[in-house]
Short mmCIF file of C-alpha atoms in Angstrom, two decimals:
data_model
loop_
_atom_site.label_atom_id
_atom_site.label_comp_id
_atom_site.label_asym_id
_atom_site.label_seq_id
_atom_site.Cartn_x
_atom_site.Cartn_y
_atom_site.Cartn_z
CA MET A 1 109.85 91.07 96.62
CA ALA A 2 106.32 91.28 98.21
CA LEU A 3 103.39 93.09 96.77
CA HIS A 4 100.83 94.89 99.07
CA GLY A 5 96.70 94.65 98.67
CA PHE A 6 94.25 97.59 97.41
CA THR A 7 94.76 100.79 100.02
CA GLY A 8 97.92 99.19 101.30
CA GLY A 9 101.66 99.87 101.45
CA GLY A 10 104.93 97.97 101.27
CA GLY A 11 105.37 98.49 104.82
CA ASP A 12 102.41 96.11 105.58
CA PHE A 13 104.88 93.37 105.14
CA ALA A 14 107.29 94.32 108.07
CA PRO A 15 105.75 91.92 110.44
CA LEU A 16 107.07 88.95 107.76
CA ALA A 17 110.17 90.56 106.68
CA GLU A 18 111.53 90.75 110.31
CA ILE A 19 110.99 86.91 110.84
CA PHE A 20 112.88 86.29 107.69
CA PRO A 21 116.17 87.74 107.78
CA GLU A 22 117.93 85.13 105.80
CA TYR A 23 115.95 86.64 102.56
CA PRO A 24 116.48 90.18 101.23
CA TRP A 25 112.73 91.62 100.87
CA LEU A 26 111.51 94.19 98.50
CA ALA A 27 108.12 95.51 99.04
CA PRO A 28 107.51 98.62 97.56
CA ASP A 29 104.43 100.60 97.11
CA LEU A 30 102.23 99.86 94.21
CA PRO A 31 100.79 102.21 91.57
CA GLY A 32 98.03 104.62 92.92
CA HIS A 33 99.34 104.01 96.49
CA ALA A 34 102.38 106.95 96.55
CA PRO A 35 101.55 109.05 99.67
CA GLU A 36 103.58 111.70 97.65
CA LEU A 37 103.81 111.58 93.64
CA SER A 38 107.32 113.58 94.38
CA ALA A 39 109.06 111.20 96.45
CA PRO A 40 111.74 109.57 94.89
CA GLY A 41 111.07 106.23 93.34
CA ALA A 42 107.51 106.74 93.92
CA PRO A 43 104.99 104.85 92.12
CA SER A 44 102.81 107.01 89.51
CA ASP A 45 99.17 107.15 89.27
CA ASP A 46 99.31 105.15 86.18
CA CYS A 47 97.65 101.56 87.48
CA GLY A 48 96.99 100.07 83.76
CA LEU A 49 98.34 96.54 83.61
CA GLU A 50 101.59 97.47 81.25
CA ALA A 51 102.59 100.15 83.18
CA SER A 52 102.01 98.24 86.57
CA LEU A 53 104.33 95.22 85.04
CA LYS A 54 107.15 97.67 83.73
CA TYR A 55 107.03 99.22 87.26
CA LEU A 56 108.03 95.68 88.88
CA ASP A 57 110.40 95.36 86.41
CA ALA A 58 112.73 97.75 87.55
CA PHE A 59 112.86 95.96 90.95
CA ILE A 60 113.12 92.48 89.83
CA GLY A 61 116.12 93.33 87.28
CA LYS A 62 117.75 94.87 90.57
CA ALA A 63 117.27 91.83 92.72
CA ALA A 64 120.65 90.21 93.81
CA THR A 65 119.85 86.94 93.96
CA GLU A 66 119.07 84.32 91.30
CA THR A 67 116.11 83.07 93.50
CA LYS A 68 113.14 85.69 92.64
CA VAL A 69 109.78 84.97 94.35
CA LEU A 70 106.86 87.04 94.07
CA LEU A 71 104.61 87.21 96.74
CA GLY A 72 101.16 89.03 96.71
CA TYR A 73 98.27 89.51 98.48
CA SER A 74 94.66 90.35 97.16
CA LEU A 75 95.41 93.30 94.43
CA GLY A 76 99.08 92.55 94.70
CA GLY A 77 98.41 89.00 93.85
CA ARG A 78 96.57 89.90 91.06
CA LEU A 79 99.65 91.65 89.56
CA ALA A 80 101.91 89.12 90.96
CA LEU A 81 100.13 86.55 88.77
CA ARG A 82 100.05 88.57 85.71
CA TYR A 83 103.76 89.18 86.03
CA ALA A 84 104.35 85.73 86.06
CA LEU A 85 102.45 85.23 82.95
CA ALA A 86 103.69 88.14 81.01
CA ARG A 87 107.19 87.68 81.95
CA PRO A 88 107.76 84.02 82.14
CA GLY A 89 111.72 83.16 83.22
CA ARG A 90 111.61 86.37 85.16
CA ILE A 91 110.82 84.88 88.18
CA THR A 92 111.30 81.50 90.25
CA GLY A 93 108.26 81.27 92.34
CA LEU A 94 105.03 82.91 92.99
CA ALA A 95 103.44 82.84 96.48
CA LEU A 96 99.47 84.36 96.01
CA ILE A 97 97.37 84.95 98.95
CA GLY A 98 93.48 85.91 98.69
CA THR A 99 94.01 86.24 95.18
CA SER A 100 91.66 85.60 92.36
CA PRO A 101 92.52 85.18 88.57
CA GLY A 102 89.51 87.64 87.29
CA ILE A 103 86.00 87.69 86.55
CA GLN A 104 85.01 85.24 84.05
CA ASP A 105 81.95 86.10 82.99
CA ASP A 106 81.81 89.27 80.70
CA ALA A 107 78.39 90.61 82.36
CA GLU A 108 79.40 90.01 85.72
CA ARG A 109 83.09 91.78 84.89
CA MET A 110 81.03 94.69 83.67
CA ALA A 111 78.96 94.87 86.91
CA ARG A 112 82.17 94.78 88.78
CA ARG A 113 83.82 97.79 86.67
CA GLU A 114 80.34 99.57 87.52
CA GLU A 115 80.80 99.00 91.52
CA ASP A 116 84.14 99.97 91.29
CA GLU A 117 83.58 103.45 89.34
CA ILE A 118 81.03 104.24 92.05
CA LEU A 119 83.34 103.44 94.72
CA ALA A 120 86.01 105.79 92.90
CA LYS A 121 83.88 108.58 92.78
CA LYS A 122 82.83 108.19 96.38
CA ILE A 123 86.52 108.05 97.54
CA LEU A 124 87.01 111.47 95.34
CA ALA A 125 84.04 112.88 96.91
CA LYS A 126 84.67 112.29 100.68
CA GLY A 127 88.26 111.62 101.03
CA VAL A 128 90.18 109.27 102.03
CA THR A 129 89.39 109.20 105.87
CA ALA A 130 86.09 108.81 105.38
CA PHE A 131 86.30 106.20 102.92
CA LEU A 132 88.70 104.12 105.12
CA ASP A 133 86.16 104.24 107.76
CA GLU A 134 83.60 102.72 105.90
CA TRP A 135 85.81 100.13 103.97
CA GLN A 136 86.98 98.94 107.35
CA LYS A 137 83.36 97.64 107.71
CA HIS A 138 83.35 95.26 104.94
CA PRO A 139 83.19 91.75 105.94
CA LEU A 140 86.34 90.66 103.93
CA ILE A 141 87.99 93.17 106.13
CA ALA A 142 86.48 92.74 109.57
CA THR A 143 88.92 89.64 110.50
CA GLN A 144 91.76 92.31 110.77
CA ALA A 145 90.67 93.31 113.83
CA ARG A 146 92.52 90.06 115.68
CA LEU A 147 95.52 92.21 114.29
CA SER A 148 97.64 93.81 117.08
CA ALA A 149 96.34 97.13 118.17
CA ALA A 150 99.85 98.61 117.44
CA LEU A 151 99.81 96.79 113.70
CA ARG A 152 96.38 98.17 113.12
CA ALA A 153 97.22 101.84 114.01
CA ALA A 154 100.41 101.48 112.22
CA MET A 155 98.46 100.12 109.08
CA ARG A 156 95.98 102.79 109.54
CA ASP A 157 98.59 105.42 109.67
CA ARG A 158 100.23 104.64 106.50
CA ARG A 159 96.64 104.33 104.77
CA LEU A 160 95.33 108.17 105.85
CA ARG A 161 98.63 109.28 104.15
CA LEU A 162 97.31 107.86 100.98
CA ARG A 163 95.95 110.44 98.11
CA LYS A 164 92.29 109.81 97.17
CA GLU A 165 93.12 110.12 93.28
CA GLY A 166 95.58 107.43 93.57
CA LEU A 167 93.05 105.39 95.20
CA ALA A 168 90.37 105.89 92.50
CA ALA A 169 92.85 105.36 89.93
CA SER A 170 93.93 101.98 91.08
CA LEU A 171 90.19 100.71 91.33
CA ARG A 172 89.29 102.30 87.91
CA GLN A 173 92.48 100.48 86.13
CA PHE A 174 93.59 97.64 88.08
CA GLY A 175 90.08 96.53 89.79
CA GLN A 176 88.68 93.27 89.34
CA GLY A 177 86.51 94.72 86.70
CA SER A 178 89.08 96.19 84.75
CA LEU A 179 91.24 93.28 84.11
CA GLU A 180 90.70 90.25 81.95
CA SER A 181 90.15 87.04 83.37
CA ALA A 182 93.28 85.10 83.46
CA TRP A 183 91.71 81.94 84.39
CA SER A 184 92.34 79.89 81.06
CA LYS A 185 96.45 81.02 81.16
CA LEU A 186 96.97 79.32 84.42
CA GLY A 187 98.36 76.19 82.91
CA GLU A 188 101.09 78.83 81.11
CA LEU A 189 102.57 78.89 84.82
CA ARG A 190 106.14 77.25 84.91
CA VAL A 191 107.30 77.87 88.68
CA PRO A 192 106.36 76.68 91.72
CA VAL A 193 102.92 78.44 93.13
CA LEU A 194 101.91 78.69 96.40
CA LEU A 195 98.26 79.51 96.90
CA CYS A 196 96.91 80.71 100.30
CA ALA A 197 93.86 81.74 101.81
CA GLY A 198 92.34 82.10 105.32
CA VAL A 199 90.08 79.32 106.48
CA GLU A 200 87.17 82.20 107.31
CA ASP A 201 87.68 83.48 103.82
CA GLU A 202 85.28 80.81 102.19
CA LYS A 203 85.27 82.60 98.72
CA TYR A 204 89.15 82.97 98.24
CA THR A 205 89.61 79.04 99.76
CA ALA A 206 87.62 77.85 97.32
CA ILE A 207 89.23 80.25 94.38
CA ALA A 208 92.31 78.34 95.68
CA HIS A 209 91.60 75.03 95.15
CA ALA A 210 90.06 75.89 91.79
CA MET A 211 93.22 77.52 90.57
CA GLN A 212 95.24 74.68 91.65
CA ALA A 213 93.15 72.22 89.64
CA ARG A 214 94.58 74.43 86.53
CA CYS A 215 98.32 74.95 88.01
CA SER A 216 100.50 71.61 87.56
CA GLN A 217 102.66 72.92 90.03
CA ALA A 218 100.88 74.58 92.30
CA GLU A 219 100.13 73.60 96.11
CA VAL A 220 97.16 74.99 98.52
CA PHE A 221 97.65 76.14 101.80
CA ILE A 222 94.58 77.22 104.05
CA VAL A 223 95.85 79.17 106.73
CA PRO A 224 93.79 78.55 110.06
CA ASN A 225 92.58 81.22 112.25
CA ALA A 226 92.45 83.82 109.47
CA GLY A 227 90.32 85.60 106.97
CA HIS A 228 91.59 87.63 104.00
CA MET A 229 94.74 88.90 105.53
CA ALA A 230 95.89 85.49 106.26
CA HIS A 231 99.39 86.50 106.10
CA LEU A 232 99.32 88.56 109.32
CA GLU A 233 96.36 87.61 110.82
CA ASN A 234 97.92 83.96 111.48
CA ARG A 235 101.65 85.17 111.01
CA ASP A 236 103.41 82.30 112.28
CA ALA A 237 101.59 79.49 110.61
CA PHE A 238 101.95 81.40 107.15
CA ALA A 239 105.41 81.83 107.62
CA ALA A 240 106.18 78.57 108.49
CA ARG A 241 104.67 77.19 105.21
CA LEU A 242 105.90 80.04 103.52
CA ARG A 243 109.73 79.30 104.41
CA ALA A 244 109.06 75.39 103.83
CA PHE A 245 107.84 76.66 100.09
CA LEU A 246 110.88 78.94 99.66
CA LYS A 247 113.28 76.48 100.48
CA LYS A 248 112.24 74.09 97.75
CA ILE A 249 112.85 76.69 95.34
CA LYS A 250 116.00 76.75 93.56
#
């Protein structure tokens, strides 16, 4: 099951799913990222950790295969990691892209929470379109310019349908400032772990290596010619390593 990043959606993984026909893919929209709350099966705006874990329970429980791997990108990686820690034995593998276990320093985490609150208020005040125009200028997002024009257009179209209330709730309840650090729990992971980051994403490359030092079953893959959205910026290189990882999981 693949979990998308902030402002994303399950459809973002379509370019990956199409080259993995041998595996059944589940890629749900995460809490706070429902274009319409009334749509069948749509997630709610309850983005808290417990609600998010319970939301995934339903999908994991319905998976038809014994091999259940969580693939998470950025925000989705935060959730995938915490699911693996909170639900030991429910999954058989974990692949994380551009993911951090959290902010360890209390003061730094509080500062990030305040930053996220400011951003949430800005989304509510200015709306999704204005927010996305500004968000795309963030250095972490800039490398996505290497994606194809068609893919970027499809992703933007999905993002424009998101609701400002949902995005604000995601920031307030599941942002880096809202979650307790999971660094001290990494040693509890008992499944194979693949830690990925784009080579141009220096922050998350360093985090991946630091996480590996605390995870006995973790391996690191630094994706060449890629930034934060490494799995799409260099899809083929990432897919080759992911396929090798999946083949090792029983």
